[in-house]
Coordinates of C-alpha atoms in Angstrom, one line a residue:
X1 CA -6.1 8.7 -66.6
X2 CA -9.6 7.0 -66.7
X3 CA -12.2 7.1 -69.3
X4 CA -15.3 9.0 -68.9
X5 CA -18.0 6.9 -67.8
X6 CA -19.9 5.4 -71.1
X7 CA -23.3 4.6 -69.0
X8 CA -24.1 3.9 -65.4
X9 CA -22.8 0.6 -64.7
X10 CA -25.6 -2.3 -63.8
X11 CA -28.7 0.3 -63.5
X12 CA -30.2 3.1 -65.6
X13 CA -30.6 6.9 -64.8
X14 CA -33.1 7.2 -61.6
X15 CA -32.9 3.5 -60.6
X16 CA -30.7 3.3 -57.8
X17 CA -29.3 -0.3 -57.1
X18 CA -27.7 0.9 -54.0
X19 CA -28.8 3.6 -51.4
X20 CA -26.0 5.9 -49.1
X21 CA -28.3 6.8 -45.8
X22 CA -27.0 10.1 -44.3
X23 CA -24.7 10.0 -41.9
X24 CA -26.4 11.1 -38.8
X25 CA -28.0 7.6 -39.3
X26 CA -27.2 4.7 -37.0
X27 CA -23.4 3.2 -37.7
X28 CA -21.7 -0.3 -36.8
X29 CA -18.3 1.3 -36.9
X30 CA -15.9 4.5 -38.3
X31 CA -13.2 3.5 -40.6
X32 CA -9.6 5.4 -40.6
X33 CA -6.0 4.8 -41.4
X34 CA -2.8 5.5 -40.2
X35 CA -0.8 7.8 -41.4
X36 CA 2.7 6.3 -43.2
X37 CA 5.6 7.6 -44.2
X38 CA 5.6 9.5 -47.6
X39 CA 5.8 13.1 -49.0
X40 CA 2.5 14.3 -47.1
X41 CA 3.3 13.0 -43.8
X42 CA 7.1 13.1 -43.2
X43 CA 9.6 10.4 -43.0
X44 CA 9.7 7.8 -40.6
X45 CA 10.8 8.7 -37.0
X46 CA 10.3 12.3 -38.4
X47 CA 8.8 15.0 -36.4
X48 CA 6.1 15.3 -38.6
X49 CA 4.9 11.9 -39.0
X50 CA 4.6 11.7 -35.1
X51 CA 2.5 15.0 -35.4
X52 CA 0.2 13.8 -37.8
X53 CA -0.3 10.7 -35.6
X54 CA -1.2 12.6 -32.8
X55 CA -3.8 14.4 -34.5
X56 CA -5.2 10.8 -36.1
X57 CA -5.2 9.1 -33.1
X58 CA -6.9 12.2 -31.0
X59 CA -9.3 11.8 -33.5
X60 CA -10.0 7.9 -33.7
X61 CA -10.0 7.8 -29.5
X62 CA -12.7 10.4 -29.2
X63 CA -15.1 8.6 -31.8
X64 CA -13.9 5.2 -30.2
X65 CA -16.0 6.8 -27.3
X66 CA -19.2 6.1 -29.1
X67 CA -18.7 3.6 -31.6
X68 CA -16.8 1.1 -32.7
X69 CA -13.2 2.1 -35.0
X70 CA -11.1 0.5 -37.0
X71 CA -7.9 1.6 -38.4
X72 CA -6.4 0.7 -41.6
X73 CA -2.3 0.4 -40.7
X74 CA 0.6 -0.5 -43.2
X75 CA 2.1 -3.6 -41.6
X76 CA 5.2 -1.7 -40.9
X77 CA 3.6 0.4 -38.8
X78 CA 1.1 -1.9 -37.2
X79 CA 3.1 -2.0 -33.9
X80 CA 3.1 1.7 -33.6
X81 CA -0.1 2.1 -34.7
X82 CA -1.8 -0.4 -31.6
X83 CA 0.6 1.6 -29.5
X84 CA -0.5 4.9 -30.1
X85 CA -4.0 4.0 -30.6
X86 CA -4.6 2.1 -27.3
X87 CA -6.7 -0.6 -26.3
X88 CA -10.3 -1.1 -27.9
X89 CA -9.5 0.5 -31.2
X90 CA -9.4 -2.4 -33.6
X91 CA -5.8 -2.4 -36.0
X92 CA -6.1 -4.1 -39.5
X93 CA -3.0 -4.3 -41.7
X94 CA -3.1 -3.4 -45.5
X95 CA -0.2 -1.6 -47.8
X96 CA -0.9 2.4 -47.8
X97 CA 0.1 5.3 -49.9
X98 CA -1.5 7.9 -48.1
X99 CA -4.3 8.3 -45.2
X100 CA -7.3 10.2 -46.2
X101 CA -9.4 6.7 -45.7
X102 CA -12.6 9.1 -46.9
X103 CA -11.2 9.4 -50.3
X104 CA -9.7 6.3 -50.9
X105 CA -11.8 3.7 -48.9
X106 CA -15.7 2.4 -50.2
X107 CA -18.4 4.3 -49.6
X108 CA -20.9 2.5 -47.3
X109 CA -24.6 1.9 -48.6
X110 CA -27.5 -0.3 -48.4
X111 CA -27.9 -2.8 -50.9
X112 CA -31.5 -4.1 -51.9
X113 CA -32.3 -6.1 -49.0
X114 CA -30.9 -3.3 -46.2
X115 CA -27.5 -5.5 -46.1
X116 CA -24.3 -2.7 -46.5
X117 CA -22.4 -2.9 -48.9
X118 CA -19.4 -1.1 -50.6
X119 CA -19.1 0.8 -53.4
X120 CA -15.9 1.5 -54.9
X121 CA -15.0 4.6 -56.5
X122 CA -11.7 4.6 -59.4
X123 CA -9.3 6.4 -57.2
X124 CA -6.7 8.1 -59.1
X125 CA -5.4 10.3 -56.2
X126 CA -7.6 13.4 -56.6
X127 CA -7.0 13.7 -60.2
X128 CA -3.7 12.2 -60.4
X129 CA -2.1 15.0 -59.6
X130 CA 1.7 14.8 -59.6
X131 CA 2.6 14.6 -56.1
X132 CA 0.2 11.9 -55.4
X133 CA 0.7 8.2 -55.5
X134 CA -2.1 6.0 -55.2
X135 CA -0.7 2.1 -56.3
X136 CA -1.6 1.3 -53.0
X137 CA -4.1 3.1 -52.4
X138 CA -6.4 2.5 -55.2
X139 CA -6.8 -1.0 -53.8
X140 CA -8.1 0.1 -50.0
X141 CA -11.9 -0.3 -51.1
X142 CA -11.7 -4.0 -52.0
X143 CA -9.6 -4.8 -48.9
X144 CA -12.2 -2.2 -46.7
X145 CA -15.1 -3.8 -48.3
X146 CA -13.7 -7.4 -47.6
X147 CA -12.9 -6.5 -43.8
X148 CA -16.2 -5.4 -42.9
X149 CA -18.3 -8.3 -45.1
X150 CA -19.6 -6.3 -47.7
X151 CA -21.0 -6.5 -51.0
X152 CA -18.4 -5.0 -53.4
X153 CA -20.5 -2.4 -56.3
X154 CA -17.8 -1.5 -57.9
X155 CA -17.8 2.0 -59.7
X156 CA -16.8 3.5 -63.3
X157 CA -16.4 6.8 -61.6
X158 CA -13.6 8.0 -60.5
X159 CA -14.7 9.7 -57.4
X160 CA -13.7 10.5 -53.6
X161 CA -15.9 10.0 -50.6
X162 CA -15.2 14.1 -49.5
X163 CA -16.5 15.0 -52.9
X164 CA -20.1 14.6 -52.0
X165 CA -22.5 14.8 -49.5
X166 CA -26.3 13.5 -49.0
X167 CA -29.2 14.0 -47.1
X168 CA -30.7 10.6 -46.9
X169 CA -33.5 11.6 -49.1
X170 CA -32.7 11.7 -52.4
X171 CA -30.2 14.6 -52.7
X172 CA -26.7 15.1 -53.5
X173 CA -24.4 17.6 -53.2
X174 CA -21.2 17.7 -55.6
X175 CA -18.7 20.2 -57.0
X176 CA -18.3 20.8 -61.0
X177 CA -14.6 20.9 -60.4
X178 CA -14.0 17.6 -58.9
X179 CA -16.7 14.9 -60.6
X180 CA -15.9 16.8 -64.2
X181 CA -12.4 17.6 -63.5
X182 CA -10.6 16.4 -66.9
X183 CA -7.8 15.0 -64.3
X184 CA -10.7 12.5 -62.9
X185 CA -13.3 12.0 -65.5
X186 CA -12.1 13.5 -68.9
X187 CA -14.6 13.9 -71.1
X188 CA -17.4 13.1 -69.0
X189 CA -21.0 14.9 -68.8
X190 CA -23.0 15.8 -65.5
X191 CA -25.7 13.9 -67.0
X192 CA -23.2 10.6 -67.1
X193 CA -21.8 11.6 -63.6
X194 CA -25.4 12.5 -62.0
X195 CA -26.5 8.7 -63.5
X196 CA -23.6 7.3 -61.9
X197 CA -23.8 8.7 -59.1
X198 CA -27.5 8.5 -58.5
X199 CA -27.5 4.7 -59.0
X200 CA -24.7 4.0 -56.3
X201 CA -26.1 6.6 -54.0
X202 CA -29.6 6.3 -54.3
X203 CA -29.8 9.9 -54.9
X204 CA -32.3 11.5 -57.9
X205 CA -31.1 15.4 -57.5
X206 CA -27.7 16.4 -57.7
X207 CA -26.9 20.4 -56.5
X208 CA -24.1 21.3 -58.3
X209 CA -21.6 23.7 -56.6
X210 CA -19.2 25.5 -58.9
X211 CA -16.0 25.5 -56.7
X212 CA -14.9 24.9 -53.0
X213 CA -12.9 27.1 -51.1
X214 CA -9.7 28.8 -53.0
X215 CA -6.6 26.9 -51.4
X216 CA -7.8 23.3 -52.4
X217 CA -7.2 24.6 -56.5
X218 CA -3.2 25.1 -54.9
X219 CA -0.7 22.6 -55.4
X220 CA -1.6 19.5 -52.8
X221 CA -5.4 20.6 -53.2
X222 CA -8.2 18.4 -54.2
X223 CA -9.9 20.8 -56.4
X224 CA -13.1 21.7 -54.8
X225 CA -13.6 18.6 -52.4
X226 CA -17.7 19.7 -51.5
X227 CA -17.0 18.5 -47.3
X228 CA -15.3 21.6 -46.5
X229 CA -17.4 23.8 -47.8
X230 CA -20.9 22.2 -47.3
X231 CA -22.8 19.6 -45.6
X232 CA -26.3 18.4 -44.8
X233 CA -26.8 18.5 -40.9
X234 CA -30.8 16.9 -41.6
X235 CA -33.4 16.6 -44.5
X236 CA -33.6 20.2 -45.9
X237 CA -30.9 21.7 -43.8
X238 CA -27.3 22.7 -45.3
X239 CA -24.8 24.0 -43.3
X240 CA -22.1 26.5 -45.1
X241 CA -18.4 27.8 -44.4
X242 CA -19.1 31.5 -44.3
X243 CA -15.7 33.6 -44.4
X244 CA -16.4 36.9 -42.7
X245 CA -12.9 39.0 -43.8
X246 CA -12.8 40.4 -46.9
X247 CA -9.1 39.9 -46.9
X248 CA -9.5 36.7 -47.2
X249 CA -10.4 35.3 -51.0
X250 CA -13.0 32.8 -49.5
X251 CA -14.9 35.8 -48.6
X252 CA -16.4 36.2 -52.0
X253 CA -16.4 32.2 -52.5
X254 CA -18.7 31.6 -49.7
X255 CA -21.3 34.1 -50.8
X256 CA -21.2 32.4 -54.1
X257 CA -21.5 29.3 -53.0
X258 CA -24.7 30.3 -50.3
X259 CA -26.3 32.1 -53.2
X260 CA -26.4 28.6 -55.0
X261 CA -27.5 26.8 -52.2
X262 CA -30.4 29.6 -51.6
X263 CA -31.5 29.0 -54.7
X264 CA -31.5 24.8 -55.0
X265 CA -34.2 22.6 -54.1
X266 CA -34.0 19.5 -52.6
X267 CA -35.2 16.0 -54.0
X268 CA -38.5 16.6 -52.3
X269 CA -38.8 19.8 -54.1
X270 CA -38.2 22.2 -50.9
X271 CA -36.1 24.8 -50.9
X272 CA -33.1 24.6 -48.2
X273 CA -32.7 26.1 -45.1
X274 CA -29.1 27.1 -45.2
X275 CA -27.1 28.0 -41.8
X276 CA -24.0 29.7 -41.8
X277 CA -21.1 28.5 -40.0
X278 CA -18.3 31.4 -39.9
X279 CA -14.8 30.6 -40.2
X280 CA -12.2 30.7 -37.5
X281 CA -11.0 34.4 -37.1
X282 CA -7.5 33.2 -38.1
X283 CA -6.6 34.1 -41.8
X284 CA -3.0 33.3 -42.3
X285 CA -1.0 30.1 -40.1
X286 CA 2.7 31.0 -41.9
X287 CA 1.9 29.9 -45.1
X288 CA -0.5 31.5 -46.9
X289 CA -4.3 32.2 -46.1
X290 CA -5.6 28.9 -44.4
X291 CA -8.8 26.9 -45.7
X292 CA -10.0 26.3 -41.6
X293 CA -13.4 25.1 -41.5
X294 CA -15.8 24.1 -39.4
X295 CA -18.4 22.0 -42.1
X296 CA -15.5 19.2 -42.0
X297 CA -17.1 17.5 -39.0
X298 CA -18.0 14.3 -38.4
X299 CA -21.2 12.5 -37.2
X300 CA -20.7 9.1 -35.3
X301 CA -23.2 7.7 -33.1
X302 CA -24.3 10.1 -30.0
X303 CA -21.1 12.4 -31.2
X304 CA -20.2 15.4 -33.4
X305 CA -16.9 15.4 -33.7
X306 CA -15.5 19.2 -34.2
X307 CA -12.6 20.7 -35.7
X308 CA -10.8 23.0 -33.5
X309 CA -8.5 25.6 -33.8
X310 CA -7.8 26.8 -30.7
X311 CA -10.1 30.0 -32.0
X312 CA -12.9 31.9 -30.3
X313 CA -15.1 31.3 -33.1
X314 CA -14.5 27.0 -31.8
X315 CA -17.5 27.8 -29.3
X316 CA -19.5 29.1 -31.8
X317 CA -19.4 26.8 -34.0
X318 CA -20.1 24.0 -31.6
X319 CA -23.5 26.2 -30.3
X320 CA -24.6 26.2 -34.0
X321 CA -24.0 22.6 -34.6
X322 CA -25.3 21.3 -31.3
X323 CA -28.3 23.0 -32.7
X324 CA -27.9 21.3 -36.0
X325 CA -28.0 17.9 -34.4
X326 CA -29.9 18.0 -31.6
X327 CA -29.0 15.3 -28.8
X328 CA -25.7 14.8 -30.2
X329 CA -22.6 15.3 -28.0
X330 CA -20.4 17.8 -29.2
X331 CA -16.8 17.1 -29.5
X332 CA -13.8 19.9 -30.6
X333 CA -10.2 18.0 -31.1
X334 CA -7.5 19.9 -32.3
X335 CA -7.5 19.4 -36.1
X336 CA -4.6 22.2 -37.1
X337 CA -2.6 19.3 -37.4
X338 CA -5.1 17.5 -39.7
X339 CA -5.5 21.1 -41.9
X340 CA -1.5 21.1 -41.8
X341 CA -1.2 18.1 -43.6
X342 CA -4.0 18.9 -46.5
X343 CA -7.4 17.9 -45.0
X344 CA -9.7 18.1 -41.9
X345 CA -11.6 15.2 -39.1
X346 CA -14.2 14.2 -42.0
X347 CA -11.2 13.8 -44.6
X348 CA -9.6 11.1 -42.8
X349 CA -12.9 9.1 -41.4
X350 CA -15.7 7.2 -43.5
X351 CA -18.6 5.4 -41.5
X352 CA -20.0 2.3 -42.1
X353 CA -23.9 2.2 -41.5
X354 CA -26.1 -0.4 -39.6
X355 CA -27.7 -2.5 -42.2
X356 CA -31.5 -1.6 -42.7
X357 CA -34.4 -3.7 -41.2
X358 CA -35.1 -5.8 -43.7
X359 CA -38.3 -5.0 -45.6
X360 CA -37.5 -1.1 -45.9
X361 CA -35.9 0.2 -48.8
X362 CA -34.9 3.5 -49.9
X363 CA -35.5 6.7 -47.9
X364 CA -38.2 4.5 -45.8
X365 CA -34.7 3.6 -43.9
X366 CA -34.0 7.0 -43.4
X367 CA -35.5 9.8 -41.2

């Protein structure tokens, strides 16, 4: 366990030492890792393991298209990663636990000057939870940061890069469940999380959403991880998972979770224009009622990288998010493999922005 966070470390509620730009924003690179051998993934010349690497490499080769990608391998599994990765993907070598690089890597921002730099969350794998080891792990932001030449901010939080989302102007979206989960930050307050937060993000409004979708609170969940459920596609724009069945217990969730987007303003004051995104049609994959979703995209340079499920609704949702992003390539790789394993294509990617021109600071480096 960590302690709460006393105060914001090295700045003061509203003054933002460090600024995330949105994603849709130019990137030097993508960041992923390998999957290893370990409870999630399988053993080692499992059946398993090789499915999950697949489904990580399908997804590093398609973005590899457009920018440039590095993936984080354990040095065991270097050779195979180079192998399965093919040429121009860019292998570093660093101990693992896990490979959900979102969570555990640094989030990428601009410092002062426009120069990136990394801050770097406490990860305490997603609440240490007791399935989850994260020795290794907990180190990847210092070895990320290091590799790419950033500044290292490191964080009192104990945070995970899926657990928010920003618009590039000044707002944030988080989940009560995860930043004041008692498993993460005991004790802690949104106002102490919303100063932390807003001084490594460069963020002044946080939208609080109460939950995410219902099988993240089951065993190998993250509790409410906000990138599945919700995500800026532009200043003032949301997009939401929108579950159409009324079997299905997301049904009422994502009406709840619209009706307190509806309601939020932005950090410009404007109210949000929120688009629905509906979920596949498929309910149940064998084990229970699945959490597919489309919001757990990725946006690389020139690319939108999709979740597919072999689904009708696949086609839909790449119409609605070409519209989101307009000029954007649209993408679908197979992610059921990704889903299997306990998280989607933005889980297990984190991007690593341009730096600013210098002279700009803020959201003047942002559209």
């Amino acid at each position: 366990m960590h302690p709460a966070p006393e105060t914001t470390t090295g700045a003061t509620a509203g003054t933002a030492t460090t600024v995330m730009p949105a994603e849709w924003d130019p990137h030097d690179r993508t960041w992923m890792a390998f999957p290893t051998p370990n409870d999630t993934f399988g053993p080692a010349g499992g059946e398993s393991l090789d499915r999950a690497r697949r489904a990580w490499a399908a997804v590093a080769r398609t973005i590899a298209r457009y920018e440039p990608v590095t993936v984080v391998a354990a040095p065991a599994d270097a050779g195979t990663a180079r192998a399965a990765l093919g040429e121009g993907i860019d292998v570093v070598e660093a101990p693992l636990d896990d490979a959900w690089l979102r969570d555990s890597g640094p989030t990428f921002a601009h410092g002062s000057t426009g120069d990136v730099v990394a801050v770097d969350w406490v990860f305490n794998g997603w609440g240490a939870q007791d399935w989850a080891a994260w020795g290794r792990d907990e180190q990847l932001g210092r070895f990320v940061a290091a590799q790419a030449g950033a500044d290292l901010r490191p964080s009192t939080l104990v945070n995970e890069g899926g657990g928010f989302h920003v618009d590039g102007e000044g707002t944030v979206l988080l989940t009560e469940t995860v930043q004041l989960d008692p498993g993460r930050n005991p004790g802690a307050t949104t106002g102490q999380v919303e100063a932390e937060i807003h001084a490594r993000l460069g963020t002044s409004k946080a939208i609080w959403l109460p939950r995410g979708l219902t099988r993240d609170y089951d065993e190998f969940g993250t509790r409410g991880h906000v990138d599945i459920v919700a995500a800026f596609a532009g200043p003032g724009t949301v997009l939401v998972h929108r579950q159409d069945d009324p079997a299905h217990p997301d049904f009422a969730v994502s009406r709840q979770l619209r009706a307190v987007l509806e309601a939020a303003t932005d950090a410009r004051g404007r109210r949000l224009r929120v688009v629905d995104v509906p979920a596949p049609t498929v309910l149940d994959a064998g084990d229970g009622f699945v959490d597919f979703s489309y919001i757990n995209h990725y946006v690389a340079n020139g690319v939108v990288v999709l979740c597919a499920f072999d689904d009708p609704h696949d086609d839909v949702a790449a119409g609605i998010l070409a519209q989101a992003y307009p000029g954007r390539a649209v993408e679908l790789v197979d992610a059921r493999d990704i889903f299997a394993f306990g998280g989607g294509i933005h889980c297990i990617t984190q991007q690593q922005p341009a730096a600013r021109p210098a002279g700009t600071s803020g959201e003047e480096g942002h559209r």
